[in-house]
mmCIF file of C-alpha atoms and ligand atoms in Angstrom:
data_model
loop_
_atom_site.group_PDB
_atom_site.id
_atom_site.type_symbol
_atom_site.label_atom_id
_atom_site.label_comp_id
_atom_site.label_asym_id
_atom_site.label_seq_id
_atom_site.Cartn_x
_atom_site.Cartn_y
_atom_site.Cartn_z
ATOM 1 C CA UNK H 1 16.221 -18.923 -11.913
ATOM 2 C CA UNK H 2 17.209 -15.424 -13.042
ATOM 3 C CA UNK H 3 15.865 -12.499 -11.069
ATOM 4 C CA UNK H 4 12.917 -10.486 -12.404
ATOM 5 C CA UNK H 5 14.123 -7.095 -13.640
ATOM 6 C CA UNK H 6 12.091 -4.290 -12.106
ATOM 7 C CA UNK H 7 11.991 -0.614 -13.092
ATOM 8 C CA UNK H 8 10.450 2.083 -10.913
ATOM 9 C CA UNK H 9 8.925 5.135 -12.562
ATOM 10 C CA UNK H 10 8.535 7.896 -9.935
ATOM 11 C CA UNK H 11 10.876 7.753 -6.976
ATOM 12 C CA UNK H 12 8.874 9.531 -4.268
ATOM 13 C CA UNK H 13 7.083 8.347 -1.123
ATOM 14 C CA UNK H 14 5.978 4.978 -2.515
ATOM 15 C CA UNK H 15 8.665 4.503 -5.199
ATOM 16 C CA UNK H 16 11.645 4.718 -2.861
ATOM 17 C CA UNK H 17 10.057 2.234 -0.447
ATOM 18 C CA UNK H 18 9.211 -0.212 -3.247
ATOM 19 C CA UNK H 19 12.829 0.148 -4.426
ATOM 20 C CA UNK H 20 14.198 -0.941 -1.057
ATOM 21 C CA UNK H 21 11.621 -3.715 -0.622
ATOM 22 C CA UNK H 22 12.354 -5.209 -4.074
ATOM 23 C CA UNK H 23 16.103 -5.051 -3.384
ATOM 24 C CA UNK H 24 15.571 -7.057 -0.189
ATOM 25 C CA UNK H 25 14.058 -10.021 -2.120
ATOM 26 C CA UNK H 26 16.034 -12.940 -3.596
ATOM 27 C CA UNK H 27 14.040 -13.321 -6.798
ATOM 28 C CA UNK H 28 13.832 -9.770 -8.160
ATOM 29 C CA UNK H 29 16.126 -6.799 -8.652
ATOM 30 C CA UNK H 30 15.914 -3.112 -9.494
ATOM 31 C CA UNK H 31 17.330 -2.311 -12.942
ATOM 32 C CA UNK H 32 16.698 1.417 -12.641
ATOM 33 C CA UNK H 33 14.608 4.189 -11.109
ATOM 34 C CA UNK H 34 13.202 7.220 -12.880
ATOM 35 C CA UNK H 35 13.171 10.817 -11.660
ATOM 36 C CA UNK H 36 11.895 13.964 -13.354
ATOM 37 C CA UNK H 37 14.193 16.320 -11.429
ATOM 38 C CA UNK H 38 17.595 16.159 -9.709
ATOM 39 C CA UNK H 39 16.074 16.340 -6.216
ATOM 40 C CA UNK H 40 17.544 15.003 -2.970
ATOM 41 C CA UNK H 41 15.690 11.769 -3.706
ATOM 42 C CA UNK H 42 17.583 11.442 -7.009
ATOM 43 C CA UNK H 43 20.829 11.751 -5.036
ATOM 44 C CA UNK H 44 19.590 9.168 -2.518
ATOM 45 C CA UNK H 45 18.798 6.746 -5.351
ATOM 46 C CA UNK H 46 22.389 7.049 -6.569
ATOM 47 C CA UNK H 47 23.680 6.589 -2.979
ATOM 48 C CA UNK H 48 21.646 3.372 -2.811
ATOM 49 C CA UNK H 49 23.449 2.217 -6.012
ATOM 50 C CA UNK H 50 20.312 2.312 -8.158
ATOM 51 C CA UNK H 51 20.833 3.256 -11.803
ATOM 52 C CA UNK H 52 19.051 6.563 -12.285
ATOM 53 C CA UNK H 53 17.104 7.457 -15.438
ATOM 54 C CA UNK H 54 15.489 10.735 -16.497
ATOM 55 C CA UNK H 55 11.818 10.634 -17.447
ATOM 56 C CA UNK H 56 12.551 12.266 -20.850
ATOM 57 C CA UNK H 57 15.735 13.253 -22.721
ATOM 58 C CA UNK H 58 15.087 17.003 -22.259
ATOM 59 C CA UNK H 59 15.461 16.497 -18.483
ATOM 60 C CA UNK H 60 18.980 15.022 -18.686
ATOM 61 C CA UNK H 61 20.722 18.412 -18.781
ATOM 62 C CA UNK H 62 19.261 19.425 -15.403
ATOM 63 C CA UNK H 63 20.730 16.257 -13.864
ATOM 64 C CA UNK H 64 24.146 16.946 -15.475
ATOM 65 C CA UNK H 65 24.119 20.505 -14.122
ATOM 66 C CA UNK H 66 23.420 19.145 -10.636
ATOM 67 C CA UNK H 67 26.385 16.757 -11.012
ATOM 68 C CA UNK H 68 24.170 13.659 -11.088
ATOM 69 C CA UNK H 69 24.928 11.034 -13.687
ATOM 70 C CA UNK H 70 21.934 9.396 -15.359
ATOM 71 C CA UNK H 71 22.023 6.133 -17.302
ATOM 72 C CA UNK H 72 19.494 7.246 -19.914
ATOM 73 C CA UNK H 73 15.758 7.836 -20.202
ATOM 74 C CA UNK H 74 12.655 5.942 -19.088
ATOM 75 C CA UNK H 75 12.213 4.767 -22.666
ATOM 76 C CA UNK H 76 15.661 3.121 -22.561
ATOM 77 C CA UNK H 77 15.078 1.657 -19.096
ATOM 78 C CA UNK H 78 11.842 -0.005 -20.210
ATOM 79 C CA UNK H 79 13.851 -1.915 -22.808
ATOM 80 C CA UNK H 80 15.791 -3.590 -19.958
ATOM 81 C CA UNK H 81 12.880 -4.333 -17.589
ATOM 82 C CA UNK H 82 10.414 -7.200 -17.209
ATOM 83 C CA UNK H 83 8.032 -5.067 -15.134
ATOM 84 C CA UNK H 84 7.656 -1.400 -14.240
ATOM 85 C CA UNK H 85 6.188 -0.274 -10.933
ATOM 86 C CA UNK H 86 4.566 3.073 -11.651
ATOM 87 C CA UNK H 87 4.833 5.278 -8.556
ATOM 88 C CA UNK H 88 4.146 8.612 -10.229
ATOM 89 C CA UNK H 89 1.493 10.889 -8.700
ATOM 90 C CA UNK H 90 -2.174 9.887 -9.035
ATOM 91 C CA UNK H 91 -3.561 10.224 -12.589
ATOM 92 C CA UNK H 92 -0.029 10.805 -13.989
ATOM 93 C CA UNK H 93 0.542 7.033 -14.122
ATOM 94 C CA UNK H 94 -2.276 6.603 -16.642
ATOM 95 C CA UNK H 95 -0.435 8.807 -19.149
ATOM 96 C CA UNK H 96 2.376 6.214 -19.307
ATOM 97 C CA UNK H 97 0.179 3.223 -20.163
ATOM 98 C CA UNK H 98 0.757 3.386 -23.933
ATOM 99 C CA UNK H 99 4.516 3.566 -23.438
ATOM 100 C CA UNK H 100 4.565 0.534 -21.129
ATOM 101 C CA UNK H 101 2.361 -1.462 -23.502
ATOM 102 C CA UNK H 102 4.525 -0.415 -26.497
ATOM 103 C CA UNK H 103 7.583 -1.856 -24.748
ATOM 104 C CA UNK H 104 5.732 -5.073 -23.856
ATOM 105 C CA UNK H 105 6.670 -4.532 -20.231
ATOM 106 C CA UNK H 106 4.323 -5.593 -17.419
ATOM 107 C CA UNK H 107 3.066 -2.710 -15.273
ATOM 108 C CA UNK H 108 1.826 -2.130 -11.748
ATOM 109 C CA UNK H 109 0.062 1.128 -10.863
ATOM 110 C CA UNK H 110 -0.842 2.472 -7.441
ATOM 111 C CA UNK H 111 -4.131 3.435 -5.808
ATOM 112 C CA UNK H 112 -4.142 6.963 -7.245
ATOM 113 C CA UNK H 113 -5.145 5.464 -10.600
ATOM 114 C CA UNK H 114 -8.594 4.166 -11.483
ATOM 115 C CA UNK H 115 -9.347 0.445 -11.419
ATOM 116 C CA UNK H 116 -10.212 0.558 -15.141
ATOM 117 C CA UNK H 117 -6.633 1.520 -16.102
ATOM 118 C CA UNK H 118 -5.327 -1.974 -15.344
ATOM 119 C CA UNK H 119 -8.711 -3.716 -15.228
ATOM 120 C CA UNK H 120 -7.545 -5.602 -12.135
ATOM 121 C CA UNK H 121 -6.968 -4.477 -8.540
ATOM 122 C CA UNK H 122 -4.757 -6.430 -6.168
ATOM 123 C CA UNK H 123 -4.443 -7.448 -2.542
ATOM 124 C CA UNK H 124 -1.975 -10.162 -1.552
ATOM 125 C CA UNK H 125 -4.259 -12.320 0.576
ATOM 126 C CA UNK H 126 -7.523 -11.731 -1.297
ATOM 127 C CA UNK H 127 -6.627 -12.362 -4.951
ATOM 128 C CA UNK H 128 -2.978 -13.373 -5.468
ATOM 129 C CA UNK H 129 -4.009 -16.267 -7.750
ATOM 130 C CA UNK H 130 -5.859 -13.918 -10.120
ATOM 131 C CA UNK H 131 -2.682 -11.839 -10.589
ATOM 132 C CA UNK H 132 -0.535 -14.754 -11.763
ATOM 133 C CA UNK H 133 0.901 -14.033 -15.211
ATOM 134 C CA UNK H 134 -1.056 -10.770 -15.633
ATOM 135 C CA UNK H 135 0.428 -7.909 -17.648
ATOM 136 C CA UNK H 136 -1.362 -5.021 -15.880
ATOM 137 C CA UNK H 137 -2.315 -4.628 -12.223
ATOM 138 C CA UNK H 138 -3.245 -1.876 -9.792
ATOM 139 C CA UNK H 139 -2.284 -2.157 -6.136
ATOM 140 C CA UNK H 140 -5.152 -0.464 -4.291
ATOM 141 C CA UNK H 141 -4.635 2.580 -2.051
ATOM 142 C CA UNK H 142 -3.289 2.506 1.490
ATOM 143 C CA UNK H 143 -6.797 2.763 2.989
ATOM 144 C CA UNK H 144 -8.262 0.092 0.718
ATOM 145 C CA UNK H 145 -5.295 -2.194 1.416
ATOM 146 C CA UNK H 146 -5.887 -1.758 5.153
ATOM 147 C CA UNK H 147 -9.625 -2.405 4.813
ATOM 148 C CA UNK H 148 -9.125 -5.456 2.599
ATOM 149 C CA UNK H 149 -6.653 -6.979 5.045
ATOM 150 C CA UNK H 150 -9.216 -6.551 7.813
ATOM 151 C CA UNK H 151 -12.422 -7.480 5.984
ATOM 152 C CA UNK H 152 -11.328 -10.323 3.671
ATOM 153 C CA UNK H 153 -10.500 -12.768 6.518
ATOM 154 C CA UNK H 154 -13.636 -11.728 8.430
ATOM 155 C CA UNK H 155 -15.775 -12.396 5.364
ATOM 156 C CA UNK H 156 -14.075 -15.726 4.683
ATOM 157 C CA UNK H 157 -14.493 -17.067 8.207
ATOM 158 C CA UNK H 158 -17.645 -15.359 9.539
ATOM 159 C CA UNK H 159 -19.402 -13.898 6.464
ATOM 160 C CA UNK H 160 -19.752 -10.108 6.379
ATOM 161 C CA UNK H 161 -23.422 -9.113 6.296
ATOM 162 C CA UNK H 162 -22.691 -5.373 6.324
ATOM 163 C CA UNK H 163 -19.671 -3.237 7.181
ATOM 164 C CA UNK H 164 -19.655 0.438 8.077
ATOM 165 C CA UNK H 165 -16.331 2.254 8.249
ATOM 166 C CA UNK H 166 -15.355 5.763 9.271
ATOM 167 C CA UNK H 167 -11.973 6.710 7.829
ATOM 168 C CA UNK H 168 -10.038 9.502 9.510
ATOM 169 C CA UNK H 169 -7.410 10.397 6.967
ATOM 170 C CA UNK H 170 -4.095 12.161 7.378
ATOM 171 C CA UNK H 171 -4.108 15.623 5.808
ATOM 172 C CA UNK H 172 -0.798 15.094 3.933
ATOM 173 C CA UNK H 173 2.317 12.929 4.070
ATOM 174 C CA UNK H 174 4.999 14.120 6.536
ATOM 175 C CA UNK H 175 7.364 15.241 3.764
ATOM 176 C CA UNK H 176 4.692 17.093 1.807
ATOM 177 C CA UNK H 177 4.343 20.839 2.385
ATOM 178 C CA UNK H 178 1.994 21.431 -0.556
ATOM 179 C CA UNK H 179 -1.132 20.784 1.517
ATOM 180 C CA UNK H 180 0.169 23.191 4.156
ATOM 181 C CA UNK H 181 -0.565 23.134 7.849
ATOM 182 C CA UNK H 182 -4.311 22.711 8.239
ATOM 183 C CA UNK H 183 -6.241 23.487 11.374
ATOM 184 C CA UNK H 184 -9.555 21.930 10.458
ATOM 185 C CA UNK H 185 -11.539 18.734 10.077
ATOM 186 C CA UNK H 186 -12.420 18.360 6.419
ATOM 187 C CA UNK H 187 -15.273 16.106 5.282
ATOM 188 C CA UNK H 188 -13.603 14.512 2.274
ATOM 189 C CA UNK H 189 -15.598 13.840 0.209
ATOM 190 C CA UNK H 190 -18.624 15.789 1.484
ATOM 191 C CA UNK H 191 -20.983 13.628 -0.570
ATOM 192 C CA UNK H 192 -21.681 10.310 1.129
ATOM 193 C CA UNK H 193 -20.726 7.530 1.082
ATOM 194 C CA UNK H 194 -17.050 7.990 0.189
ATOM 195 C CA UNK H 195 -15.306 6.224 -2.714
ATOM 196 C CA UNK H 196 -13.432 3.851 -0.372
ATOM 197 C CA UNK H 197 -16.248 1.272 -0.255
ATOM 198 C CA UNK H 198 -16.519 0.978 -4.061
ATOM 199 C CA UNK H 199 -12.717 0.789 -4.198
ATOM 200 C CA UNK H 200 -12.746 -2.202 -1.861
ATOM 201 C CA UNK H 201 -15.432 -3.709 -4.107
ATOM 202 C CA UNK H 202 -12.904 -3.666 -6.969
ATOM 203 C CA UNK H 203 -11.293 -6.585 -5.069
ATOM 204 C CA UNK H 204 -14.253 -7.999 -3.115
ATOM 205 C CA UNK H 205 -17.272 -7.195 -5.333
ATOM 206 C CA UNK H 206 -19.894 -8.925 -3.162
ATOM 207 C CA UNK H 207 -18.924 -7.342 0.176
ATOM 208 C CA UNK H 208 -21.493 -4.929 1.675
ATOM 209 C CA UNK H 209 -19.639 -1.807 2.770
ATOM 210 C CA UNK H 210 -20.465 1.850 3.424
ATOM 211 C CA UNK H 211 -17.648 4.291 4.124
ATOM 212 C CA UNK H 212 -17.415 7.920 5.218
ATOM 213 C CA UNK H 213 -14.155 9.858 5.369
ATOM 214 C CA UNK H 214 -12.771 13.022 6.942
ATOM 215 C CA UNK H 215 -9.299 14.567 6.722
ATOM 216 C CA UNK H 216 -7.586 15.585 9.941
ATOM 217 C CA UNK H 217 -4.642 17.857 10.707
ATOM 218 C CA UNK H 218 -2.210 14.997 11.189
ATOM 219 C CA UNK H 219 0.431 13.623 8.838
ATOM 220 C CA UNK H 220 1.549 10.373 10.404
ATOM 221 C CA UNK H 221 -1.224 7.796 9.903
ATOM 222 C CA UNK H 222 -4.805 7.152 8.853
ATOM 223 C CA UNK H 223 -7.252 5.820 11.442
ATOM 224 C CA UNK H 224 -10.282 3.557 10.800
ATOM 225 C CA UNK H 225 -13.274 2.851 13.041
ATOM 226 C CA UNK H 226 -15.004 -0.333 11.832
ATOM 227 C CA UNK H 227 -18.460 -1.678 12.666
ATOM 228 C CA UNK H 228 -19.245 -5.032 11.054
ATOM 229 C CA UNK H 229 -22.339 -7.236 11.108
ATOM 230 C CA UNK H 230 -21.322 -10.860 10.678
ATOM 231 C CA UNK H 231 -23.373 -13.810 9.448
ATOM 232 C CA UNK H 232 -22.033 -16.192 12.096
ATOM 233 C CA UNK H 233 -22.068 -15.651 15.815
ATOM 234 C CA UNK H 234 -18.699 -14.748 17.340
ATOM 235 C CA UNK H 235 -16.933 -13.721 20.491
ATOM 236 C CA UNK H 236 -14.184 -11.053 20.491
ATOM 237 C CA UNK H 237 -11.604 -13.778 21.181
ATOM 238 C CA UNK H 238 -12.564 -15.490 17.880
ATOM 239 C CA UNK H 239 -11.727 -12.287 16.024
ATOM 240 C CA UNK H 240 -8.448 -11.901 17.895
ATOM 241 C CA UNK H 241 -7.547 -15.502 16.972
ATOM 242 C CA UNK H 242 -8.455 -14.833 13.320
ATOM 243 C CA UNK H 243 -6.129 -11.841 13.041
ATOM 244 C CA UNK H 244 -3.378 -13.238 15.287
ATOM 245 C CA UNK H 245 -2.356 -15.664 12.518
ATOM 246 C CA UNK H 246 -1.819 -12.834 10.032
ATOM 247 C CA UNK H 247 1.610 -11.167 10.151
ATOM 248 C CA UNK H 248 0.338 -8.110 8.240
ATOM 249 C CA UNK H 249 -1.898 -7.326 11.207
ATOM 250 C CA UNK H 250 -0.057 -6.086 14.302
ATOM 251 C CA UNK H 251 -1.886 -5.888 17.595
ATOM 252 C CA UNK H 252 -1.236 -3.040 19.990
ATOM 253 C CA UNK H 253 -3.102 -2.224 23.181
ATOM 254 C CA UNK H 254 -3.832 0.537 25.630
ATOM 255 C CA UNK H 255 -2.389 -1.767 28.301
ATOM 256 C CA UNK H 256 1.003 -1.386 26.604
ATOM 257 C CA UNK H 257 0.451 2.364 26.683
ATOM 258 C CA UNK H 258 -0.128 2.636 22.950
ATOM 259 C CA UNK H 259 -3.021 5.059 23.035
ATOM 260 C CA UNK H 260 -2.509 6.983 19.798
ATOM 261 C CA UNK H 261 -0.972 6.944 16.341
ATOM 262 C CA UNK H 262 1.966 8.926 17.788
ATOM 263 C CA UNK H 263 2.896 5.970 19.986
ATOM 264 C CA UNK H 264 2.486 3.591 17.030
ATOM 265 C CA UNK H 265 5.066 5.619 15.102
ATOM 266 C CA UNK H 266 7.343 5.610 18.165
ATOM 267 C CA UNK H 267 7.014 1.802 18.168
ATOM 268 C CA UNK H 268 8.018 1.693 14.482
ATOM 269 C CA UNK H 269 11.108 3.772 15.293
ATOM 270 C CA UNK H 270 11.925 1.517 18.246
ATOM 271 C CA UNK H 271 11.588 -1.551 16.001
ATOM 272 C CA UNK H 272 14.371 -0.009 13.911
ATOM 273 C CA UNK H 273 12.176 0.136 10.826
ATOM 274 C CA UNK H 274 13.719 2.178 8.036
ATOM 275 C CA UNK H 275 11.867 5.505 7.599
ATOM 276 C CA UNK H 276 9.857 4.386 10.698
ATOM 277 C CA UNK H 277 7.633 2.398 8.366
ATOM 278 C CA UNK H 278 4.762 0.323 9.737
ATOM 279 C CA UNK H 279 3.852 -2.111 6.970
ATOM 280 C CA UNK H 280 1.173 -3.855 9.046
ATOM 281 C CA UNK H 281 -2.390 -2.774 9.874
ATOM 282 C CA UNK H 282 -2.115 -1.684 13.496
ATOM 283 C CA UNK H 283 -5.156 -2.974 15.362
ATOM 284 C CA UNK H 284 -6.069 -2.115 18.932
ATOM 285 C CA UNK H 285 -6.644 -5.560 20.474
ATOM 286 C CA UNK H 286 -8.591 -4.055 23.362
ATOM 287 C CA UNK H 287 -10.946 -2.268 20.959
ATOM 288 C CA UNK H 288 -12.188 -5.558 19.438
ATOM 289 C CA UNK H 289 -15.683 -5.707 20.905
ATOM 290 C CA UNK H 290 -19.110 -7.233 20.469
ATOM 291 C CA UNK H 291 -21.908 -4.732 21.072
ATOM 292 C CA UNK H 292 -25.577 -5.490 20.300
ATOM 293 C CA UNK H 293 -24.318 -8.513 18.367
ATOM 294 C CA UNK H 294 -22.051 -6.476 16.055
ATOM 295 C CA UNK H 295 -18.263 -6.242 15.810
ATOM 296 C CA UNK H 296 -16.411 -2.998 16.504
ATOM 297 C CA UNK H 297 -12.689 -2.187 16.387
ATOM 298 C CA UNK H 298 -10.076 0.480 15.631
ATOM 299 C CA UNK H 299 -7.070 0.219 13.323
ATOM 300 C CA UNK H 300 -4.357 2.620 12.181
ATOM 301 C CA UNK H 301 -2.800 2.532 8.715
ATOM 302 C CA UNK H 302 0.659 3.854 7.852
ATOM 303 C CA UNK H 303 -0.213 5.402 4.514
ATOM 304 C CA UNK H 304 3.380 5.637 3.294
ATOM 305 C CA UNK H 305 4.226 1.964 3.647
ATOM 306 C CA UNK H 306 1.353 -0.550 3.948
ATOM 307 C CA UNK H 307 1.046 -0.974 0.162
ATOM 308 C CA UNK H 308 4.758 -1.780 -0.240
ATOM 309 C CA UNK H 309 4.671 -5.533 0.581
ATOM 310 C CA UNK H 310 1.577 -5.831 -1.634
ATOM 311 C CA UNK H 311 3.594 -4.395 -4.551
ATOM 312 C CA UNK H 312 6.269 -7.049 -3.976
ATOM 313 C CA UNK H 313 3.683 -9.861 -3.983
ATOM 314 C CA UNK H 314 2.043 -8.424 -7.100
ATOM 315 C CA UNK H 315 5.431 -8.522 -8.873
ATOM 316 C CA UNK H 316 5.938 -12.139 -7.807
ATOM 317 C CA UNK H 317 2.517 -13.185 -9.115
ATOM 318 C CA UNK H 318 2.697 -11.253 -12.390
ATOM 319 C CA UNK H 319 6.240 -12.461 -13.183
ATOM 320 C CA UNK H 320 5.242 -16.022 -12.187
ATOM 321 C CA UNK H 321 8.061 -16.278 -9.658
ATOM 322 C CA UNK H 322 5.795 -18.076 -7.157
ATOM 323 C CA UNK H 323 2.451 -19.808 -7.751
ATOM 324 C CA UNK H 324 1.470 -20.023 -4.073
ATOM 325 C CA UNK H 325 0.292 -16.708 -2.633
ATOM 326 C CA UNK H 326 0.883 -17.767 0.971
ATOM 327 C CA UNK H 327 4.512 -18.583 0.129
ATOM 328 C CA UNK H 328 4.998 -15.230 -1.582
ATOM 329 C CA UNK H 329 3.539 -13.391 1.406
ATOM 330 C CA UNK H 330 5.849 -15.332 3.732
ATOM 331 C CA UNK H 331 8.956 -14.560 1.593
ATOM 332 C CA UNK H 332 8.081 -10.870 1.368
ATOM 333 C CA UNK H 333 7.401 -10.655 5.100
ATOM 334 C CA UNK H 334 10.681 -12.381 5.970
ATOM 335 C CA UNK H 335 12.770 -10.138 3.726
ATOM 336 C CA UNK H 336 11.066 -6.989 5.063
ATOM 337 C CA UNK H 337 10.971 -7.988 8.733
ATOM 338 C CA UNK H 338 7.163 -7.981 8.823
ATOM 339 C CA UNK H 339 5.493 -9.753 11.716
ATOM 340 C CA UNK H 340 8.629 -9.647 13.868
HETATM 341 P P1 NAD L 401 5.002 11.383 -4.521
HETATM 342 O O1 NAD L 401 4.576 12.713 -4.972
HETATM 343 O O2 NAD L 401 5.618 11.231 -3.186
HETATM 344 O O3 NAD L 401 6.027 10.745 -5.565
HETATM 345 C C1 NAD L 401 5.776 10.788 -6.940
HETATM 346 C C2 NAD L 401 7.092 10.742 -7.687
HETATM 347 O O4 NAD L 401 6.816 10.796 -9.080
HETATM 348 C C3 NAD L 401 8.015 11.924 -7.376
HETATM 349 O O5 NAD L 401 9.339 11.456 -7.324
HETATM 350 C C4 NAD L 401 7.817 12.870 -8.580
HETATM 351 O O6 NAD L 401 8.957 13.641 -8.829
HETATM 352 C C5 NAD L 401 7.617 11.842 -9.684
HETATM 353 N N1 NAD L 401 6.899 12.359 -10.848
HETATM 354 C C6 NAD L 401 6.056 13.415 -10.926
HETATM 355 N N2 NAD L 401 5.624 13.565 -12.180
HETATM 356 C C7 NAD L 401 6.197 12.597 -12.916
HETATM 357 C C8 NAD L 401 6.155 12.227 -14.273
HETATM 358 N N3 NAD L 401 5.384 12.888 -15.148
HETATM 359 N N4 NAD L 401 6.887 11.165 -14.672
HETATM 360 C C9 NAD L 401 7.645 10.453 -13.810
HETATM 361 N N5 NAD L 401 7.726 10.754 -12.498
HETATM 362 C C10 NAD L 401 7.013 11.815 -12.063
HETATM 363 O O7 NAD L 401 3.720 10.439 -4.673
HETATM 364 P P2 NAD L 401 3.387 9.139 -3.844
HETATM 365 O O8 NAD L 401 2.765 9.547 -2.559
HETATM 366 O O9 NAD L 401 4.566 8.223 -3.827
HETATM 367 O O10 NAD L 401 2.208 8.522 -4.719
HETATM 368 C C11 NAD L 401 2.474 7.705 -5.847
HETATM 369 C C12 NAD L 401 1.244 6.847 -6.092
HETATM 370 O O11 NAD L 401 1.012 6.024 -4.932
HETATM 371 C C13 NAD L 401 -0.076 7.614 -6.304
HETATM 372 O O12 NAD L 401 -0.889 6.872 -7.179
HETATM 373 C C14 NAD L 401 -0.691 7.622 -4.919
HETATM 374 O O13 NAD L 401 -2.090 7.795 -4.933
HETATM 375 C C15 NAD L 401 -0.299 6.233 -4.442
HETATM 376 N N6 NAD L 401 -0.268 6.058 -2.980
HETATM 377 C C16 NAD L 401 0.231 7.029 -2.176
HETATM 378 C C17 NAD L 401 0.212 6.828 -0.799
HETATM 379 C C18 NAD L 401 0.723 7.874 0.140
HETATM 380 O O14 NAD L 401 0.184 7.986 1.224
HETATM 381 N N7 NAD L 401 1.719 8.652 -0.196
HETATM 382 C C19 NAD L 401 -0.249 5.635 -0.276
HETATM 383 C C20 NAD L 401 -0.691 4.633 -1.144
HETATM 384 C C21 NAD L 401 -0.709 4.852 -2.505
#
């Protein structure tokens, strides 16, 4: 079987990670990545042997002046691709929809776009089957991916009666200076509940969820405190057993001296992960508790990388490379070293 030909439009935080993850798979390949400017990331793309394309022809001169060779424009790249993964900034991706559709190329957008843009939102475990053969898909945001991974199995096995989640969000990504150093806790949004619950409902429409969110002066990870009422009775060990079989959930514990997101990132570095990525939800095993009959636990989400394996699975489903979601998840995990 020939490999699916994948283009990436927007080679920033998410785009460069999707580029590496796709390249690690046997059944898909990168045919080109698109940059708007000759930044260090454009040079890195060339170093990684990706063909580089400018977003529009008027940008090519800037690349030439910087001594970077481009293979053409996005328009030309789309003619060579089966699927484009749009990793441009939130709300910019929507402006490319007509172009993608004109070229008859399948498209994946990220969580910064609205659900309505693709009309379908994706999570690997929850709705792989519904993505098979689709032309347009949105991989939900890092927070929604983390919540779906946690709540979908709980709902399936124990029935979620009601979930309440407090999201403590990183103020900016580590490489982003635009948001500046902040010395504050920012209710974001101030109006309650936050949009994260409805976003999760774009994948799991029936699930009762209320979310509140604040931004903190940290860049490395998001942090979630979950409180869930379940239909069936449970003991904490049942919940541990449920998650233990899921490689995209990684347990850590205070006993191992992992008491903060800083130590989680140190673990990712020690695991030798490229860019110290932590693709899994990081769940504190010793936080999983039953209190007044309800479930409580903490998890940390590496915002820069948890959506990356989901993008790979979405490609596999949309390009009909694999009809069994569990097999796709296993292939992606193996190629990316997830669950090891
Ligand atoms: P980013 O700013 O790091 O990267 C965006 C890239 O797109 C950059 O290379 C930029 O030069 C390029 N770009 C800007 N304007 C463009 C245009 N008009 N045409 C083509 N390329 C253009 O952004 P990101 O953090 O990678 O976010 C991309 C998407 O992923 C957004 O929808 C975002 O909401 C979503 N997302 C981000 C995170 C995160 O924490 N960074 C997590 C999950 C999902």
